Coordinates of C-alpha atoms and ligand atoms in Angstrom, one line a residue:
X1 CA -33.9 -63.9 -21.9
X2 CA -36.5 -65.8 -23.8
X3 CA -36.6 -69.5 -25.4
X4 CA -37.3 -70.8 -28.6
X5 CA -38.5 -74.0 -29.5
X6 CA -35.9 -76.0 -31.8
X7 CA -39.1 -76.4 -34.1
X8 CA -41.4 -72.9 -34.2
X9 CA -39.0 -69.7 -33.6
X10 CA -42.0 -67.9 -33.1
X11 CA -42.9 -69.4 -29.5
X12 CA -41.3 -67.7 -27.3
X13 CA -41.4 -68.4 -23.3
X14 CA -39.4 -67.8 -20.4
X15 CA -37.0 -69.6 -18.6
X16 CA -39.3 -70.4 -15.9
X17 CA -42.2 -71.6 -18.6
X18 CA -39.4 -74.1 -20.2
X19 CA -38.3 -75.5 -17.3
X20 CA -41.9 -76.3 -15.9
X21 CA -43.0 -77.7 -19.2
X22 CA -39.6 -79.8 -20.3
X23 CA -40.0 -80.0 -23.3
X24 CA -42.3 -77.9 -25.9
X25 CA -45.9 -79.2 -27.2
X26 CA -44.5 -79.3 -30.4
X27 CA -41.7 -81.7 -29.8
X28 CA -39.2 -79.6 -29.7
X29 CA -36.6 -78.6 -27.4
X30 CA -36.3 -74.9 -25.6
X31 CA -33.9 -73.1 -26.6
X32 CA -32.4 -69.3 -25.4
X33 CA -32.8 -66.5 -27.8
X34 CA -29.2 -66.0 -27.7
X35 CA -26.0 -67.0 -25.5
X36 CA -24.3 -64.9 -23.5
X37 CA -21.0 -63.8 -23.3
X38 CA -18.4 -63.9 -20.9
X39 CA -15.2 -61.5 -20.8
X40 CA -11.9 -62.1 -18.7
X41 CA -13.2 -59.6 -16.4
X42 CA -16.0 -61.6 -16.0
X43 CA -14.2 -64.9 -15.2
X44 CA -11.9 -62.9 -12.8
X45 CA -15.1 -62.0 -10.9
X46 CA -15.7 -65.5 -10.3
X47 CA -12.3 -66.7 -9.2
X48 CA -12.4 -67.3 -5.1
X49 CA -16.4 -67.8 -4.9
X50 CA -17.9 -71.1 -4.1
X51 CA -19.6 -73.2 -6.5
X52 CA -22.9 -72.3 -5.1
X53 CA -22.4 -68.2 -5.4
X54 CA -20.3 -69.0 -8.9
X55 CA -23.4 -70.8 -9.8
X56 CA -26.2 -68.3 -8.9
X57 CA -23.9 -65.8 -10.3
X58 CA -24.1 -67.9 -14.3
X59 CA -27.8 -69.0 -13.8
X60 CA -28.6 -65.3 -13.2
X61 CA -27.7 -64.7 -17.1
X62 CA -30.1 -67.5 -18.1
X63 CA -32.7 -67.8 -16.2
X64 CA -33.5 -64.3 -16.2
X65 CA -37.1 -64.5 -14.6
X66 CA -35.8 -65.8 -11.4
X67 CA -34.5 -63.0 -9.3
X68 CA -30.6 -63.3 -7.2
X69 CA -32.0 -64.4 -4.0
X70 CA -33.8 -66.8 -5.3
X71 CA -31.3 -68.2 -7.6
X72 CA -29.1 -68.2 -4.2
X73 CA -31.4 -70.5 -2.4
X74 CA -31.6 -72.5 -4.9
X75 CA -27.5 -73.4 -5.5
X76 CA -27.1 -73.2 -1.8
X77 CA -29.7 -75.9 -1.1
X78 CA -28.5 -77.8 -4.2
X79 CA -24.6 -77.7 -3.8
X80 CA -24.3 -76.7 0.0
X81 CA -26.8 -79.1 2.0
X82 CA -23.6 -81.7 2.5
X83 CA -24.7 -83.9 -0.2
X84 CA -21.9 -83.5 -2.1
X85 CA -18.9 -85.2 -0.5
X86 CA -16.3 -82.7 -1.7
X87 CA -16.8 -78.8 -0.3
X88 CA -15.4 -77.7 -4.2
X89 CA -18.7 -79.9 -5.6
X90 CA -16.4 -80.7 -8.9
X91 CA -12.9 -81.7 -8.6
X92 CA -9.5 -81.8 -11.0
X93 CA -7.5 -84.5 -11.1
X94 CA -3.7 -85.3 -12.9
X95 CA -3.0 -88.2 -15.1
X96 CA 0.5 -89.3 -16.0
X97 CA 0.3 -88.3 -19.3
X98 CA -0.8 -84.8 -18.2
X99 CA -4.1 -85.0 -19.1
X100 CA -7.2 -83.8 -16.3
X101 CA -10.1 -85.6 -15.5
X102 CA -12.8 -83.0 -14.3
X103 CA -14.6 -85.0 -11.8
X104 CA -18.4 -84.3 -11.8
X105 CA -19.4 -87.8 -9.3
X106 CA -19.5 -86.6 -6.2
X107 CA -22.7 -86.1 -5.3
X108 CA -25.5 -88.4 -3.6
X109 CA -25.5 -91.1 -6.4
X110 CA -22.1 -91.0 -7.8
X111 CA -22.6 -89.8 -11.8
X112 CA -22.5 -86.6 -13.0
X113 CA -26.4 -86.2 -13.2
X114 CA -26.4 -84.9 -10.1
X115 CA -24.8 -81.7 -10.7
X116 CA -28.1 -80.6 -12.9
X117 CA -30.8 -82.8 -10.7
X118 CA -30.0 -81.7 -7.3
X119 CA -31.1 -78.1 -8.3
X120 CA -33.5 -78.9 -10.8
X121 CA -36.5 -79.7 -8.7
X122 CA -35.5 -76.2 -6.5
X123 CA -36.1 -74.8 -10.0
X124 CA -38.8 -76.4 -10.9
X125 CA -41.3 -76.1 -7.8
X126 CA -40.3 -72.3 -8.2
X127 CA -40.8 -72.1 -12.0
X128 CA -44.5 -74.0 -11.7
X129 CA -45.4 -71.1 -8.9
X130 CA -44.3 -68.3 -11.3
X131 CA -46.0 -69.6 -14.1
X132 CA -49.5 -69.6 -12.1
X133 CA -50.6 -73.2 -12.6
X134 CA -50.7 -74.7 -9.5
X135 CA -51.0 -78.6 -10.4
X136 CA -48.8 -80.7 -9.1
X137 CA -45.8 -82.0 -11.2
X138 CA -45.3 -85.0 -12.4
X139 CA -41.7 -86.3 -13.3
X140 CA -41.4 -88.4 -16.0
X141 CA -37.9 -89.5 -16.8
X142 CA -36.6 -92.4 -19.0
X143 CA -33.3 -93.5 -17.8
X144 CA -30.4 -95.4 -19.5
X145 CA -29.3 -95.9 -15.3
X146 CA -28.1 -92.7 -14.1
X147 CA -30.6 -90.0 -14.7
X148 CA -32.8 -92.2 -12.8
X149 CA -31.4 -92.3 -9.7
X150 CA -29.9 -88.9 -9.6
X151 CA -33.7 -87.5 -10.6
X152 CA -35.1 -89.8 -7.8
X153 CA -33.0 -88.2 -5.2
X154 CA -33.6 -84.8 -6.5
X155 CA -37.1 -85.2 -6.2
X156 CA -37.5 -87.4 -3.6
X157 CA -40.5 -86.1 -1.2
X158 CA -39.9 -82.6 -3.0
X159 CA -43.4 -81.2 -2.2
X160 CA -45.9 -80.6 -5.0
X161 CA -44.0 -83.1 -7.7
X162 CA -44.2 -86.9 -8.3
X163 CA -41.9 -88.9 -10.0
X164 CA -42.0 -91.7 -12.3
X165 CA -38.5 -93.4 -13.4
X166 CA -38.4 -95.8 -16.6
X167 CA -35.3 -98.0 -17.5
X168 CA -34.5 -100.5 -19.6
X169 CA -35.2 -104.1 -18.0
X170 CA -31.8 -105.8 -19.1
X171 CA -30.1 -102.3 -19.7
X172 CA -28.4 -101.0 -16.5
X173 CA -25.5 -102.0 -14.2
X174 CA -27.0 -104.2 -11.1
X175 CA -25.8 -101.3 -8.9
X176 CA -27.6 -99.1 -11.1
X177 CA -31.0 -101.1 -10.4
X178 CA -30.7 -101.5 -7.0
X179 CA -29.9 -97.7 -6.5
X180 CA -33.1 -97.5 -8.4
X181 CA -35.3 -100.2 -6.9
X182 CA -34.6 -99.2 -3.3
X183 CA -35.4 -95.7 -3.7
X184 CA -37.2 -93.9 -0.6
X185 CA -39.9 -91.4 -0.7
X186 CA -43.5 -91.2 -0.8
X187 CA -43.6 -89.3 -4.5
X188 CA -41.4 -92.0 -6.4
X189 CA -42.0 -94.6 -8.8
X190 CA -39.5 -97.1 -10.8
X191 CA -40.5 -99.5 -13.7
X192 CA -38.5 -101.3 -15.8
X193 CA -39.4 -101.5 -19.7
X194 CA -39.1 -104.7 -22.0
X195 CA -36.6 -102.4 -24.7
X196 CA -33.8 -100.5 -24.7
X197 CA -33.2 -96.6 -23.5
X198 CA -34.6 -95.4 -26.4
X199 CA -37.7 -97.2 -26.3
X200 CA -38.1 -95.6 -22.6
X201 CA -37.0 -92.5 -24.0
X202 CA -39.7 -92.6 -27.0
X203 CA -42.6 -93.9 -24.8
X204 CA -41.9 -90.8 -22.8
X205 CA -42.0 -87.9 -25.5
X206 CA -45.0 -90.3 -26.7
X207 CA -46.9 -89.5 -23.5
X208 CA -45.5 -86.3 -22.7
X209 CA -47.0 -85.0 -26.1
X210 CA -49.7 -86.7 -26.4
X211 CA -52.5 -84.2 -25.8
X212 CA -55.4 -86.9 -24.6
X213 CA -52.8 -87.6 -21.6
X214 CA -52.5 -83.9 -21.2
X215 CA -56.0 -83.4 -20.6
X216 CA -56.4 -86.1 -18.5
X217 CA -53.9 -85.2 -16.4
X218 CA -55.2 -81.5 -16.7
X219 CA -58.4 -82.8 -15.3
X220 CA -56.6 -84.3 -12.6
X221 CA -55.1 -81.3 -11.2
X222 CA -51.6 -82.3 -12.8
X223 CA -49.1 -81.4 -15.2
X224 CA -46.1 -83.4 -16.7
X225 CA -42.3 -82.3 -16.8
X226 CA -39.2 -83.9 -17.5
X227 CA -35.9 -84.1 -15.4
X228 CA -34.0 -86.0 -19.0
X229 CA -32.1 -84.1 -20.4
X230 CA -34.9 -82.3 -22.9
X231 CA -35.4 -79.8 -20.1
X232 CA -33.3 -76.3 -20.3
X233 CA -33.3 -76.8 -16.4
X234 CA -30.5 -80.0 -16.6
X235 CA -28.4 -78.2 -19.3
X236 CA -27.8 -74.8 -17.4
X237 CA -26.2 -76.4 -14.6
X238 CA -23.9 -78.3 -16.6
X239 CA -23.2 -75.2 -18.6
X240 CA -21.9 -73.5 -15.1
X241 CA -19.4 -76.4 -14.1
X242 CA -17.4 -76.2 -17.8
X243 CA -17.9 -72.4 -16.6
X244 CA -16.5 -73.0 -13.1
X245 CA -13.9 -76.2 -14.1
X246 CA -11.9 -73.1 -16.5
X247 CA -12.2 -70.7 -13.6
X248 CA -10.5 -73.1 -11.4
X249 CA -7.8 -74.0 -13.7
X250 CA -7.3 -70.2 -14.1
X251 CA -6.9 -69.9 -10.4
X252 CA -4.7 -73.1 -10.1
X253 CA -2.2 -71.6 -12.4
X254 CA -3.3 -74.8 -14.8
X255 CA -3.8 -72.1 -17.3
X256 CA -3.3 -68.7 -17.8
X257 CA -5.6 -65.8 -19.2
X258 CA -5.8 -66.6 -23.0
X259 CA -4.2 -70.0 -22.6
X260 CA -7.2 -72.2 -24.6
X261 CA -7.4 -76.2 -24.0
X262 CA -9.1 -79.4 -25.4
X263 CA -11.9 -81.1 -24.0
X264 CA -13.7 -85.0 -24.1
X265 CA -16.5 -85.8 -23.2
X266 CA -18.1 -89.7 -23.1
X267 CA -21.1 -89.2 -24.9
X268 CA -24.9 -90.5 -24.9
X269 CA -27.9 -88.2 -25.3
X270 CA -25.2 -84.6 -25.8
X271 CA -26.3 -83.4 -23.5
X272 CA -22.8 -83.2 -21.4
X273 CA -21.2 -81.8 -24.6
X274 CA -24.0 -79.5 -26.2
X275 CA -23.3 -78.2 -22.1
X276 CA -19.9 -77.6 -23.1
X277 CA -20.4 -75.9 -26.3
X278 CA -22.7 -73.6 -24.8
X279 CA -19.6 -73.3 -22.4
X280 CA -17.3 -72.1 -25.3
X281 CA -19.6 -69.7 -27.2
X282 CA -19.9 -68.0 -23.8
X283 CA -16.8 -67.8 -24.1
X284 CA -14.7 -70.7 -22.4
X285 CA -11.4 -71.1 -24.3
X286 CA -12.0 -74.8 -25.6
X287 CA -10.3 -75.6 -29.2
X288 CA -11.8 -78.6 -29.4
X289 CA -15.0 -81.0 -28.4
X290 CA -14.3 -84.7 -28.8
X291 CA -17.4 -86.6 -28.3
X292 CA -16.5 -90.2 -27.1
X293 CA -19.0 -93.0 -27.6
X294 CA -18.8 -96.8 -27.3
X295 CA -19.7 -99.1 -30.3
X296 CA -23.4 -97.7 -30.3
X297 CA -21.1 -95.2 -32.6
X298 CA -24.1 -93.2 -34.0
X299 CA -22.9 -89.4 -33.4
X300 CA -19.1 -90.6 -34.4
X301 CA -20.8 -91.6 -38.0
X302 CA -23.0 -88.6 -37.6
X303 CA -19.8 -86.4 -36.6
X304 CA -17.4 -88.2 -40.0
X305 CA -20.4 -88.5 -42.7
X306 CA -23.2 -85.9 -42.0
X307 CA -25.4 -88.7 -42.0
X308 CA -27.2 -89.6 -39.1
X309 CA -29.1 -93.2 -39.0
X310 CA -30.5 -95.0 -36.2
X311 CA -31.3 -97.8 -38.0
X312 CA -28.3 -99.8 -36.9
X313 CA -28.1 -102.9 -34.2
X314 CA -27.8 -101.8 -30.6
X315 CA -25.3 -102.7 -28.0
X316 CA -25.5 -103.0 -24.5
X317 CA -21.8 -102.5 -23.0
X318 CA -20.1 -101.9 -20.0
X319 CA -20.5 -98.4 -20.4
X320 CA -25.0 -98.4 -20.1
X321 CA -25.4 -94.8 -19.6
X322 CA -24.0 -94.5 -23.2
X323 CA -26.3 -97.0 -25.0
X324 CA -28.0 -94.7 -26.7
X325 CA -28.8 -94.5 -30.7
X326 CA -31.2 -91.5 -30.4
X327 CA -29.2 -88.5 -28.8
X328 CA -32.1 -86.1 -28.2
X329 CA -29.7 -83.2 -27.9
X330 CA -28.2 -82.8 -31.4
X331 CA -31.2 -81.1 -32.3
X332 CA -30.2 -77.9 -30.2
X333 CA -26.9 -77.7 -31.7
X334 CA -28.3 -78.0 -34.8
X335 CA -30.4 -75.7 -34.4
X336 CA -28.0 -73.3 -33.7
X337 CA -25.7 -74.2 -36.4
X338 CA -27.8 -73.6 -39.1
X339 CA -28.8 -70.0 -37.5
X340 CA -31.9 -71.2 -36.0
X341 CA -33.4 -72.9 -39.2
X342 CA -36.6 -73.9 -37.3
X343 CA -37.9 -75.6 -41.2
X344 CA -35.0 -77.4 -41.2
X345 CA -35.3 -79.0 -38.4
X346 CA -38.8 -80.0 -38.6
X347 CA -37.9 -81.8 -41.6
X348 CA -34.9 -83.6 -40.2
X349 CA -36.3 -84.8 -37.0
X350 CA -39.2 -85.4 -38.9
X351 CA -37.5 -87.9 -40.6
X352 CA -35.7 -89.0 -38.0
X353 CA -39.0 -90.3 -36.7
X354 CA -40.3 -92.1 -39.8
X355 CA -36.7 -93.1 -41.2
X356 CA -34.6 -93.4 -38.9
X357 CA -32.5 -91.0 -40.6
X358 CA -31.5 -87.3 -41.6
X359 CA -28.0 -86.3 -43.4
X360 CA -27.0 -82.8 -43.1
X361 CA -25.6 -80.6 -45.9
X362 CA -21.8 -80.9 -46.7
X363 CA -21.0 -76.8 -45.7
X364 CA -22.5 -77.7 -42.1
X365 CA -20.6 -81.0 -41.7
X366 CA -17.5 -79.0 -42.2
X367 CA -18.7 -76.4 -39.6
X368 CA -19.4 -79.3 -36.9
X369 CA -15.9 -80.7 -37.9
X370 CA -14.4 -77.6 -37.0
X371 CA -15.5 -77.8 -34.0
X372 CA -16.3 -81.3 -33.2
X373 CA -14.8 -84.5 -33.7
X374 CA -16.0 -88.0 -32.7
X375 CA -14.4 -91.3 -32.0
X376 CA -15.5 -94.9 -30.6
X377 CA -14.2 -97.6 -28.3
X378 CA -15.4 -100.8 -27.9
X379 CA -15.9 -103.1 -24.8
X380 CA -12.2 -104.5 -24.4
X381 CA -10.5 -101.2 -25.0
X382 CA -12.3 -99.4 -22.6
X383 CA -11.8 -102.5 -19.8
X384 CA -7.8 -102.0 -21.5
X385 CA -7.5 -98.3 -20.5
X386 CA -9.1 -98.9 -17.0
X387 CA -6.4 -101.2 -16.7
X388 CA -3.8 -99.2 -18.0
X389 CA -4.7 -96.0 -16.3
X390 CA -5.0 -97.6 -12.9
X391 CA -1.4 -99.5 -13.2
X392 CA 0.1 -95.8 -14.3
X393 CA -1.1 -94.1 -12.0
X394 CA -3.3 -96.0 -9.4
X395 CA -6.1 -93.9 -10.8
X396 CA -9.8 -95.8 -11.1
X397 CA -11.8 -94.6 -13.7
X398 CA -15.7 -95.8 -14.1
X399 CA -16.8 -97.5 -17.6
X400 CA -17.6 -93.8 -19.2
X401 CA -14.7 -92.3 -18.6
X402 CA -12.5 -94.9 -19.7
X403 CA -14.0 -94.4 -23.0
X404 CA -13.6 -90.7 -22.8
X405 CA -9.7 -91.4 -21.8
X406 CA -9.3 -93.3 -25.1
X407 CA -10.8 -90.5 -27.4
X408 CA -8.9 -87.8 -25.4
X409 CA -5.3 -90.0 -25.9
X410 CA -6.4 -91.1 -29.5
X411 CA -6.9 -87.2 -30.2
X412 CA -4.3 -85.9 -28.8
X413 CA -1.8 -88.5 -30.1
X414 CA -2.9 -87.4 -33.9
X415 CA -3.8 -83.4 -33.4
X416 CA -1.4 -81.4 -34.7
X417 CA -1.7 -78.6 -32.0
X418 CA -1.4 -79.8 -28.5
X419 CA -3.1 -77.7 -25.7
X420 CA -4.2 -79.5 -22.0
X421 CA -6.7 -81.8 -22.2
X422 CA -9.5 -81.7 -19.8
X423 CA -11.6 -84.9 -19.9
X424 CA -15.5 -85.2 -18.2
X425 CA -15.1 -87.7 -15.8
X426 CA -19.0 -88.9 -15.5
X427 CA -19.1 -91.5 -12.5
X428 CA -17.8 -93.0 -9.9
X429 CA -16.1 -96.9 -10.6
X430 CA -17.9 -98.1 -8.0
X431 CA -20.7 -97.7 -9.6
X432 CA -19.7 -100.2 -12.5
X433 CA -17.8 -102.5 -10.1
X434 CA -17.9 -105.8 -12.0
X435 CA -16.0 -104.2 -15.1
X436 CA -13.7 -102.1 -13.3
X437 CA -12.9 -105.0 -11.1
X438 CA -12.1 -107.0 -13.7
X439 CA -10.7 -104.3 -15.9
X440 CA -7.6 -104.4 -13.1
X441 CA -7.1 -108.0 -13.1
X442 CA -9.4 -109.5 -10.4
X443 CA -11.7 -112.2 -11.1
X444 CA -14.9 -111.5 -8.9
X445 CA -16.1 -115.2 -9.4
X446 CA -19.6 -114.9 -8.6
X447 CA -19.6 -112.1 -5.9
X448 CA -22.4 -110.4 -6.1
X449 CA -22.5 -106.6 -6.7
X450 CA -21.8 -105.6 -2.9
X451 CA -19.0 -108.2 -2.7
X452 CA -17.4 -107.1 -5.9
X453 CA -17.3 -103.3 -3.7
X454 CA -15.6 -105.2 -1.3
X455 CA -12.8 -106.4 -3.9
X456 CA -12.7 -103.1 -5.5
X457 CA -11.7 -101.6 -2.2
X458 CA -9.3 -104.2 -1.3
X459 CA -7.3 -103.7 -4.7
X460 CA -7.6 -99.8 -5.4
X461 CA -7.9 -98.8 -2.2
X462 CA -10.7 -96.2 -3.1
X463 CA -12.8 -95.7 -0.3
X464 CA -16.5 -97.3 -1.5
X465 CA -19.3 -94.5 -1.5
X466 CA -21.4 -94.7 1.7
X467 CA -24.4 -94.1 -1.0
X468 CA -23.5 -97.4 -2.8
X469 CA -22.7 -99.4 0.5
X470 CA -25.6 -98.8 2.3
X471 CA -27.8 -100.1 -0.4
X472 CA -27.5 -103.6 1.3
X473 CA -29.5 -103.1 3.8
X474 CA -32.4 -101.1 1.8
X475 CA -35.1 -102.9 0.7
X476 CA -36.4 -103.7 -3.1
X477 CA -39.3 -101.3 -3.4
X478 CA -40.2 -101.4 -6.9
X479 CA -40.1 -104.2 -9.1
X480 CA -42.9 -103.7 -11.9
X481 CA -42.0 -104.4 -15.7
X482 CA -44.2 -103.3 -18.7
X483 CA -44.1 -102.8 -22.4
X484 CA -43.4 -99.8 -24.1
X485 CA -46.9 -100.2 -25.8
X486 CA -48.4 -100.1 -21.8
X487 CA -46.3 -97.1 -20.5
X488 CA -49.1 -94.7 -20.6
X489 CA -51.4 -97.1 -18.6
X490 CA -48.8 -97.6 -16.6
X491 CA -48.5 -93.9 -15.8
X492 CA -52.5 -93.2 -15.3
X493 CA -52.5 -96.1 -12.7
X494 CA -49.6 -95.0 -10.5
X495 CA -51.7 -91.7 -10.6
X496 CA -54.2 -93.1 -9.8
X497 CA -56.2 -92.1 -13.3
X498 CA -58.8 -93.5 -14.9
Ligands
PLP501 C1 -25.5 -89.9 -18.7 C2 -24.1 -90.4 -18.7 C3 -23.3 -90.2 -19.8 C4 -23.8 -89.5 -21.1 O1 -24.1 -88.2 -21.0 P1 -25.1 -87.4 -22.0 O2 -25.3 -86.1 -21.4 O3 -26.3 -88.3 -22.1 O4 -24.4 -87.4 -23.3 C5 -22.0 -90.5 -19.7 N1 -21.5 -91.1 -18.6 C6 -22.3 -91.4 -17.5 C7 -21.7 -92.0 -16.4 C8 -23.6 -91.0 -17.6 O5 -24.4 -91.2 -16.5

């Protein structure tokens, strides 16, 4: 299996090339030369493995330069080294109204990210080795709060990388920060920026493809790579739980062979759900994608109009690790959508960057409606559905998800065919205490973030995530701020470059 860039067809790497470099010199995004596809026999064969074997099993069909055994040590060091909480990795829960929330937070920092980032640097230190440069990696992640912890802990002390984390100063959860701020390790470094995410996130592709910094760090023995979601290496892991979630509701009798069912997912940089779609051209009976955002409702207007403009204001809400106007990942589906128009794509991202904006022809709007629908919930109604959910069922759901709960209900409520709904649940509530908390009707006053735990316990009854209780005690290691404009300096002199 080769990879594409989204913007030259005719590069073509392998899997192990487009993991190590993140994301391709000429801004685009890798993509495989084609997807493969799965039969019922094929999902039969993975019913009563772990995740880890189910795992090596999918990324064999990807990652096609890697052989088994070393697919096999990576998934069992990712998924079976205990820092997952749950032995199943991913679990299925049961709302009232008979919808499922897939649950993809129970790894080391309690969001979803860690599904893709505790493998990724096993990947990665094995991809740089087959690719014969031996420079030492360096991790450069812009993080809208989540990505950045979960790619800290991935990489944490991982020989042979570095890693440099960039969030937005006034733009993450105050668990979020401290998570960040107290990281361990001797390779890790956290900054906040004066912007939003998508500053960080364009001050990173800045640098990343800017080819002065790559000869410089060249010179230096060193190479840059991503752990965002740019790099193929996040998206195949999230490919393989949709992969595995449908296998386990095979085996659960949730469905049977040839039953097909909906699925939401809360929406930033589509990543999650370009994971998904991947999912159901392999094959994965899903009839429908609803991507759920919050009131920085970009795709949903991208989704209803074929016009996509990120020239709009921009929200912070209580659900950060959606606060995103520039959702890097649309231009893979894209570019599969218009049968890998590589022109075409040039010419809308192109304009993306000096517009703002790119509107896509009428006959592939209808094609992504087909498939794809979008919808948006604002601050209240997402605190509402916490609420509502919780005094239903008892069920906590984090900031995210509550969003995705509304687009799944408001879906379902107006779809004319109705098949089970599974919903990505992205994070854990505790890590968005102070809205939860006060989403079920307790005022925290002015507890700070490890008091409002304490409440949250008290009233749910969740048990609070050793990860996030132990921060207390961890001292603030990083507390550096710069300007988007000072990034790159910024980077050279953690290096330790001139
Ligand atoms: C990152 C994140 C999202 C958005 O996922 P994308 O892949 O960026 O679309 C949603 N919820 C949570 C909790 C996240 O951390």
């Amino acid at each position: 299996m080769l990879y594409h860039s989204t913007r030259n067809k005719a590069l073509c790497v392998s899997s192990a090339e487009a993991i190590a470099q993140g994301i391709s010199k000429d801004g685009g995004l890798f993509v495989p030369e084609s997807i493969p596809a799965l039969s019922a026999a094929d999902f039969d064969a993975l019913k009563g493995l772990s995740y880890a074997e189910r795992a090596a099993r999918l990324f064999a069909l990807y990652l096609t330069d890697f052989t088994a055994e070393e697919l096999r040590e990576c998934t069992r060091a990712a998924y079976e080294s205990g820092s997952f909480e749950t032995p199943a990795v991913q679990e299925i829960s049961t709302l009232a109204d008979g919808s499922m929330l897939l649950e993809l937070w129970h790894g080391p920092t309690c969001a979803f990210k860690d599904m893709a980032l505790q493998i990724l640097p096993h990947f990665l230190t094995r991809a740089i080795k087959k690719t014969g440069i031996d420079r030492e990696v360096v991790i450069l992640t812009a993080t809208s709060g989540d990505t950045g912890k979960a790619a800290l802990a991935g990489f944490k002390d991982v020989p042979g990388t570095r890693i440099l984390v960039f969030y937005p100063v006034d733009g993450v959860s105050p668990m979020q920060k401290r998570q960040m701020q107290t990281q361990e390790g001797a390779n890790v470094g956290v900054c906040a920026v004066k912007g939003n995410f998508d500053d960080c996130q364009n001050g990173v592709k800045a640098i990343f493809t800017d080819p002065k910094m790559q000869e410089i760090l060249a010179a230096n023995g060193m190479q840059f790579s991503s752990a965002n979601s740019i790099n193929w290496g996040r998206l195949v892991p999230q490919i393989v739980y949709y992969v595995s979630a449908y296998v386990t509701m095979l085996e659960k009798g949730i469905l049977n062979n040839g039953d097909r069912f909906a699925l939401t997912v809360p929406t930033g940089n589509f990543g999650n759900i370009l994971a998904a779609w991947y999912a159901k051209q392999m094959g994965v009976p899903i009839t429908h994608l609803v991507c759920a955002s919050n009131i920085n409702k970009v795709l949903t207007d991208f989704i209803d109009t074929g016009v996509y403009d990120r020239n709009r204001d921009f929200h912070t809400t209580v659900s950060p690790s959606m606060d995103i106007l520039i959702s890097s990942n649309l231009e893979r589906l894209l570019y599969h959508m218009t049968g890998e128009d590589d022109a075409q794509i040039r010419e809308w991202f192109g304009a993306l960057k000096t517009d703002g904006r790119y509107e896509i022809s009428r006959e592939l709007r209808n094609r992504i409606q087909a498939e794809f629908s979008g919808a948006y919930f604002d601050d209240a109604q997402t605190k509402a559905m916490i609420g509502k959910v919780f005094s239903e069922t008892g069920y906590l759901s984090d900031t995210h998800t509550a969003v995705g709960i509304c687009a799944a209900r408001d879906y379902t409520a107006k779809a004319a065919d109705k098949y089970p709904m599974l919903i990505a649940s992205t994070a854990n509530p505790y890590k968005f205490g102070a809205a939860v908390l006060e989403a079920v009707g307790v005022d925290a006053g002015d507890a700070d973030e490890y008091a409002v735990l304490d409440l949250l316990q008290q009233k749910s009854g969740m048990k609070i995530p050793a990860a996030l209780a132990e921060l207390k005690t961890k001292p603030v290691r990083f507390e550096d701020v710069t300007a988007q404009e000072d990034m790159a300096e910024y980077v050279k002199a953690s290096l330790g470059i001139k």
